[in-house]
């Protein structure tokens, strides 16, 4: 087979600014070893997130000019609404300014003390919005999903036996929703199989619990189903996505991922009463239901992006480029989450920096080393993000200590990715020099965004 090429040409470019290792040492110290506090101009290859960082297409930019900015009833909204309805099969579509705004609205209505939301793995903002409402989030990822080094086709699946036990223990009446995140971002960008979604739906139906999809990366997940699940090889990704959504009562979406938009999101659902409650909150916090915190031009860009992402040449290139980097690292012996996920490469920091205890945040230490050595910005998905304290202020670590290198869509070329592999491999060869970190300032929620750290002496 020939090389899978980027299925686009480049029409507009942005410069990358180079700096030295000495300069980066100072930048890292000034940013308190937290990549969120580094200025983007000081980053060579920015793999902090695939969210809102996509390159838009010429068609999307053309759509921007077509945006109708009317407060109510804009044709841009109706194009957006029709596109979402067509892809998801859900009749009620509510735009929001991004994914977490959709979450905030949904969990303000359905959450509250004594309620439990069960998921394969909740993303950090999803969990934070659930907890902020007073409710509790419970993750039940399948066993394969807990072992980064063991490959399996659908490591994002929910453990249905655990789900049944949770329902029994907490009571179905106290579980307003079950949520499946596709792909499972916090668990390595791993896909969920259609069979698993079907099984979860069956359990939900038996217990009268609605099922929602956190759909940020629905196209990548659908493409994995096409590649890996029996019976789907000859179906189009659009058909697969449509089937995936058919099992859900609703979804939350961040259009900053698989819609190639720089901002945007939505809620879609089937229940009119819930939709009306959501719209009432939307008007208070986001905007009128035909724009929901977005400009008409954003609605156009999202509608066009949602159709572009279903192009299978694009998805083939997308999934292959993540696999390409993953395989280069595996060949060099670097511990990575296997197999490759849909939007990011995940380094297993616990293995990579086995000499650093989890209390010293090996993931964050690795993030710092990658920046220092090669100007690459990544993010920790481990105990800095998900760690909690017990009553004695002792840290309860996260299940996994991962470092995520999220690949923005249509932004970097193969030589950028080769450079990233070279840097990671060099850091791996010199890993014994890397020191752990300790926190000296942190916020009570979502602390990883602003925490200040320093090296352990
Ligand atoms: N759900 C998932 C699975 C996500 O990955 C994100 C965002 C959200 C919800 C929230 O969406 O950012 O539009 O408010 N993930 C980004 C990331 C931030 O870097 O993975 P948002």
XYZ file of C-alpha atoms and ligand atoms in Angstrom:
478
model
C 0.000 0.000 0.000
C 1.215 3.511 -0.813
C 1.735 6.275 1.780
C -1.552 7.693 3.001
C -1.279 11.383 2.177
C -2.853 14.439 3.795
C -6.102 14.810 1.811
C -5.743 18.595 1.469
C -3.460 21.301 0.130
C -2.299 24.212 2.257
C -3.609 27.640 1.263
C -2.724 29.729 4.279
C 0.104 29.217 6.768
C 0.984 30.401 10.273
C 4.600 30.843 11.385
C 6.147 28.771 14.153
C 8.577 30.687 16.368
C 11.761 28.905 17.373
C 13.420 29.246 20.767
C 16.353 27.646 22.586
C 16.420 25.141 25.408
C 17.768 27.847 27.757
C 14.866 30.129 26.866
C 12.423 27.297 27.403
C 13.910 26.576 30.832
C 13.050 30.156 31.866
C 9.623 29.993 30.249
C 8.850 26.730 32.051
C 9.869 28.167 35.418
C 7.815 31.324 34.837
C 4.849 29.101 33.930
C 5.278 27.101 37.162
C 5.711 23.845 35.228
C 2.124 24.101 34.003
C 1.672 23.993 30.195
C -1.607 25.926 30.441
C 0.405 28.909 31.678
C 2.841 28.928 28.720
C 2.161 31.462 25.942
C 1.398 29.727 22.653
C 4.035 31.798 20.813
C 6.623 30.037 22.986
C 5.498 26.602 21.753
C 6.976 24.893 18.678
C 4.496 22.065 18.238
C 1.287 22.557 20.179
C -0.309 19.252 21.109
C -2.071 20.585 24.198
C -5.432 19.857 22.661
C -7.277 18.940 19.484
C -10.087 21.215 20.669
C -10.769 24.390 18.723
C -7.373 24.057 17.052
C -8.440 22.559 13.722
C -7.604 24.182 10.419
C -10.876 25.179 8.811
C -11.433 24.397 5.142
C -11.875 26.948 2.374
C -15.542 25.937 2.344
C -15.874 26.689 6.042
C -14.247 30.091 5.549
C -16.652 30.734 2.680
C -19.489 29.705 4.997
C -18.299 32.259 7.534
C -19.108 35.003 5.024
C -22.599 33.554 4.586
C -23.325 33.732 8.294
C -26.572 35.568 8.973
C -26.285 37.412 12.266
C -30.002 37.938 12.956
C -30.881 37.592 16.627
C -33.804 35.271 15.899
C -34.570 32.848 13.086
C -31.258 33.095 11.206
C -31.001 30.814 8.143
C -27.558 29.848 9.481
C -29.307 28.270 12.455
C -31.662 26.300 10.256
C -28.748 24.959 8.169
C -26.985 23.988 11.408
C -30.137 22.421 12.858
C -30.849 20.401 9.729
C -27.270 19.094 9.586
C -27.321 17.975 13.229
C -30.773 16.420 12.791
C -29.598 14.557 9.719
C -26.439 13.158 11.346
C -27.893 12.334 14.767
C -31.519 11.619 13.876
C -32.431 13.761 16.898
C -35.169 16.314 16.254
C -34.397 18.882 18.970
C -31.165 20.818 18.509
C -29.912 23.488 20.895
C -26.728 25.414 20.039
C -24.279 26.324 22.812
C -20.983 28.193 22.775
C -19.040 24.996 23.482
C -19.408 21.508 24.911
C -19.221 22.414 28.582
C -22.013 24.953 28.177
C -24.220 22.107 26.962
C -23.094 20.084 29.987
C -23.756 22.945 32.386
C -27.326 23.302 31.130
C -28.039 19.581 31.112
C -26.645 18.848 34.578
C -28.183 21.960 36.139
C -31.527 20.450 35.169
C -30.876 16.761 35.819
C -28.220 16.903 38.544
C -28.339 17.707 42.232
C -27.546 16.039 45.507
C -28.248 12.305 45.657
C -28.034 11.852 41.877
C -25.475 9.692 40.056
C -24.306 9.897 36.456
C -22.694 6.726 35.165
C -20.266 6.728 32.256
C -17.458 4.806 30.574
C -15.299 7.786 31.562
C -16.516 11.332 32.138
C -14.335 14.071 30.685
C -13.037 16.573 33.277
C -15.503 19.388 32.464
C -18.366 16.887 32.370
C -17.423 15.537 35.780
C -16.934 19.069 37.127
C -20.390 20.161 35.938
C -21.951 17.052 37.488
C -20.167 17.600 40.792
C -20.936 21.330 40.789
C -24.644 20.437 40.682
C -24.140 18.351 43.839
C -24.404 15.033 41.995
C -21.748 12.362 41.663
C -20.097 10.971 38.534
C -19.178 7.297 38.334
C -16.841 5.842 35.697
C -17.085 2.188 34.768
C -14.590 1.501 32.037
C -14.076 -2.053 30.843
C -11.127 -4.020 32.215
C -9.081 -3.701 28.963
C -9.337 0.076 29.262
C -7.385 0.021 32.521
C -4.223 -1.447 31.013
C -2.411 0.955 28.672
C 0.040 -1.598 27.312
C -2.473 -4.295 26.350
C -4.044 -3.667 22.947
C -7.743 -4.364 22.375
C -10.061 -3.018 19.672
C -12.603 -1.232 21.876
C -10.935 -0.142 25.088
C -13.470 2.673 25.506
C -16.300 0.222 26.243
C -18.312 0.450 29.404
C -18.200 -2.491 31.799
C -21.840 -3.549 31.618
C -21.626 -5.845 34.660
C -20.344 -2.971 36.778
C -23.057 -0.730 35.307
C -25.746 -3.218 36.415
C -24.255 -3.354 39.918
C -24.157 0.434 40.186
C -27.806 0.666 39.134
C -28.723 -1.942 41.731
C -26.731 -0.197 44.462
C -27.672 3.423 43.771
C -31.195 2.795 42.480
C -32.296 3.531 38.913
C -34.453 6.430 40.126
C -31.305 8.223 41.314
C -29.546 7.887 37.974
C -30.875 10.588 35.648
C -28.577 9.600 32.768
C -26.018 7.156 31.552
C -23.340 8.832 29.395
C -21.081 7.175 26.837
C -18.101 9.275 25.766
C -17.040 8.534 22.169
C -14.155 8.204 21.759
C -13.151 7.894 25.394
C -10.905 10.940 25.700
C -9.732 10.536 29.304
C -9.162 6.823 28.741
C -6.775 7.159 25.815
C -9.036 8.241 22.945
C -10.156 4.643 22.659
C -13.348 3.787 20.765
C -16.585 2.255 22.002
C -18.099 -0.577 19.965
C -21.619 -0.507 18.579
C -22.287 -3.741 20.424
C -21.339 -2.115 23.733
C -23.588 0.883 23.020
C -26.423 -1.509 22.196
C -25.877 -3.464 25.427
C -25.724 -0.300 27.545
C -28.897 0.922 25.861
C -30.653 -2.350 26.703
C -29.691 -2.050 30.385
C -30.759 1.604 30.408
C -34.117 0.793 28.817
C -34.784 -2.000 31.336
C -34.148 0.483 34.134
C -35.834 3.479 32.541
C -32.599 5.479 32.423
C -32.013 7.694 29.378
C -28.735 7.267 27.486
C -26.746 10.278 26.290
C -23.669 10.315 24.086
C -20.802 12.734 24.693
C -20.304 13.010 20.960
C -17.208 15.243 20.568
C -15.354 12.644 18.494
C -18.287 10.699 17.030
C -16.805 10.494 13.522
C -13.473 9.106 14.721
C -15.347 6.540 16.840
C -17.585 5.614 13.906
C -14.544 5.115 11.672
C -13.001 2.753 14.230
C -16.253 0.768 14.212
C -15.984 0.520 10.431
C -12.391 -0.712 10.685
C -12.711 -3.044 13.655
C -16.252 -4.249 14.264
C -17.747 -7.181 12.417
C -20.525 -6.250 10.027
C -19.571 -2.593 9.528
C -16.788 -2.733 6.907
C -19.176 -2.015 4.049
C -21.259 0.631 5.783
C -20.525 4.325 5.323
C -19.291 6.238 8.360
C -22.395 8.411 8.063
C -24.609 5.315 8.364
C -22.558 4.058 11.301
C -22.813 7.428 13.079
C -26.551 7.447 12.462
C -26.879 3.990 14.018
C -24.704 4.999 16.978
C -26.943 7.997 17.722
C -30.094 5.915 17.180
C -29.504 4.190 20.546
C -29.244 7.487 22.414
C -31.901 9.729 23.876
C -29.674 12.735 23.477
C -26.139 13.998 23.124
C -23.809 16.765 24.151
C -21.315 17.914 21.568
C -18.261 20.098 21.460
C -18.023 21.284 17.850
C -14.393 22.190 18.594
C -13.383 18.605 17.855
C -15.012 16.598 15.069
C -16.779 19.629 13.553
C -13.458 21.401 12.766
C -14.807 24.594 14.330
C -12.796 26.928 16.533
C -15.758 27.375 18.854
C -19.221 25.888 19.303
C -21.255 23.013 20.609
C -24.771 21.759 20.996
C -27.282 19.634 22.815
C -29.525 17.365 20.765
C -32.317 15.190 22.112
C -35.666 13.545 21.547
C -37.614 14.611 24.650
C -39.524 17.852 24.137
C -40.039 18.547 27.836
C -36.325 18.285 28.629
C -35.479 20.376 25.549
C -37.850 23.100 26.731
C -36.165 23.165 30.147
C -32.780 23.372 28.427
C -33.922 26.243 26.194
C -35.210 28.149 29.235
C -31.766 27.955 30.828
C -30.095 28.619 27.478
C -31.823 31.977 27.126
C -30.558 32.993 30.560
C -26.972 31.905 30.094
C -26.118 31.410 26.404
C -28.582 33.214 24.178
C -31.739 32.840 22.145
C -32.375 29.242 20.979
C -31.513 30.028 17.352
C -27.964 31.079 18.169
C -27.165 29.888 21.701
C -23.959 31.777 22.376
C -22.671 31.535 18.823
C -22.457 33.933 15.910
C -24.371 32.950 12.769
C -21.007 32.475 11.043
C -19.984 29.900 13.671
C -23.185 27.957 13.022
C -22.289 27.892 9.307
C -18.729 26.695 9.994
C -20.017 23.906 12.255
C -22.660 22.749 9.768
C -20.063 22.511 6.996
C -17.478 20.890 9.288
C -19.917 18.210 10.442
C -20.326 17.070 6.857
C -16.603 17.294 6.046
C -15.592 15.119 9.001
C -17.570 12.204 7.561
C -15.302 12.118 4.480
C -13.606 8.738 4.728
C -10.391 9.846 2.997
C -10.032 12.397 5.751
C -10.790 9.848 8.485
C -8.352 7.344 7.010
C -5.586 9.982 7.057
C -6.607 11.161 10.520
C -6.584 7.764 12.208
C -3.451 6.718 10.317
C -1.481 9.775 11.406
C -2.077 9.002 15.093
C -1.172 5.356 14.486
C 2.010 6.411 12.635
C 3.317 8.337 15.636
C 2.224 5.628 18.079
C 3.998 2.919 16.072
C 7.243 4.917 15.871
C 7.218 5.207 19.667
C 6.392 1.544 20.190
C 9.304 0.579 17.921
C 11.649 2.620 20.159
C 10.334 0.937 23.299
C 8.484 4.009 24.606
C 5.518 2.981 26.787
C 2.344 4.204 25.078
C -1.340 3.441 25.294
C -2.073 0.684 22.793
C -3.528 0.565 20.271
C -3.406 4.157 18.958
C -6.433 6.246 19.873
C -8.429 8.503 17.572
C -7.163 11.993 18.303
C -4.060 11.655 20.423
C -1.074 9.604 21.442
C -0.986 8.808 25.154
C 2.305 8.133 26.883
C 2.173 5.947 29.958
C 4.026 8.204 32.383
C 3.945 5.680 35.226
C 6.066 3.326 33.089
C 8.042 6.044 31.310
C 9.166 7.618 34.594
C 9.006 4.581 36.851
C 11.451 6.266 39.258
C 8.964 9.075 40.048
C 6.208 8.161 42.541
C 2.618 9.136 41.631
C 2.617 11.677 44.490
C 5.243 13.575 42.475
C 3.123 13.726 39.322
C 5.171 11.737 36.782
C 2.773 12.839 34.014
C 3.360 16.520 34.689
C 7.112 15.913 34.966
C 7.039 14.315 31.520
C 4.959 17.177 30.074
C 7.631 19.573 31.376
C 10.479 17.494 29.934
C 8.899 17.360 26.459
C 8.521 21.125 26.451
C 12.006 21.755 27.725
C 13.669 19.349 25.337
C 11.713 20.022 22.148
C 9.218 22.860 22.648
C 6.335 20.382 22.451
C 3.286 21.180 24.539
C 1.245 18.246 25.829
C -1.101 17.688 28.759
C -1.152 15.459 31.794
C -4.190 13.205 32.190
C -3.402 11.664 35.537
C -3.269 12.570 39.187
C -2.846 16.306 38.642
C -6.095 16.318 36.627
C -8.053 13.667 38.518
C -6.259 13.145 41.851
C -8.267 13.802 45.002
C -7.349 14.165 48.671
C -8.544 11.932 51.486
C -9.489 13.345 54.911
C -5.799 13.387 55.927
C -4.855 15.472 52.861
C -3.141 12.435 51.369
C -3.510 12.215 47.608
C -5.753 9.516 46.145
C -4.104 9.036 42.737
C -5.907 8.661 39.412
C -6.246 5.228 37.843
C -3.750 6.056 35.068
C -0.871 8.517 34.723
C -1.012 9.503 31.076
C 0.472 12.282 28.985
C -1.668 13.191 26.032
C -0.262 14.494 22.768
C -3.442 15.594 21.022
C -3.082 16.139 17.305
C -4.983 19.165 15.972
C -7.012 18.287 12.866
C -5.473 19.143 9.462
C -2.768 21.305 11.076
C 0.565 19.465 11.238
C 2.332 17.538 8.468
C 4.274 14.308 8.592
C 7.601 16.071 9.263
C 6.136 17.764 12.336
C 5.063 14.348 13.567
C 8.521 12.869 12.832
C 10.072 15.660 14.893
C 7.691 14.905 17.778
C 8.713 11.232 17.704
C 12.418 12.173 17.740
C 11.965 14.430 20.774
C 9.973 11.860 22.738
C 12.512 9.129 22.005
C 15.420 11.360 23.108
C 13.609 12.265 26.317
C 12.936 8.567 26.897
C 16.624 7.731 26.483
C 17.533 10.366 29.103
C 14.556 9.766 31.396
C 16.598 9.049 34.524
C 17.509 12.780 34.707
C 13.871 13.875 35.045
C 12.709 14.909 38.521
C 9.256 14.777 40.100
C 7.133 17.861 40.857
C 5.143 19.160 43.790
C 2.178 21.541 43.859
C 2.481 24.754 45.845
C -0.733 26.470 44.740
C -4.002 24.984 43.454
C -7.699 25.743 42.884
C -10.444 23.617 44.506
C -11.854 22.402 41.149
C -10.205 21.698 37.788
C -6.898 22.446 39.461
C -4.741 21.296 36.545
C -5.570 24.448 34.556
C -3.984 26.827 37.050
C -1.919 24.783 39.534
C 1.608 26.029 40.219
C 4.321 23.413 40.626
C 8.046 23.197 41.293
C 10.608 20.398 41.060
C 11.110 18.139 44.061
C 14.652 18.596 45.337
N -16.366 16.039 26.444
C -15.193 15.581 25.990
C -15.008 14.116 25.764
C -14.148 16.469 25.720
O -12.995 16.000 25.265
C -14.352 17.857 25.936
C -13.292 18.810 25.718
C -15.596 18.288 26.395
C -16.581 17.351 26.631
C -15.898 19.745 26.635
O -16.000 20.445 25.450
O -14.090 22.072 25.473
O -16.069 22.415 23.992
O -16.284 22.726 26.416
N -12.098 18.480 25.583
C -10.964 19.346 25.308
C -9.723 18.504 25.332
C -10.885 20.565 26.128
O -8.626 19.087 25.325
O -9.817 17.286 25.317
P -15.583 22.001 25.332
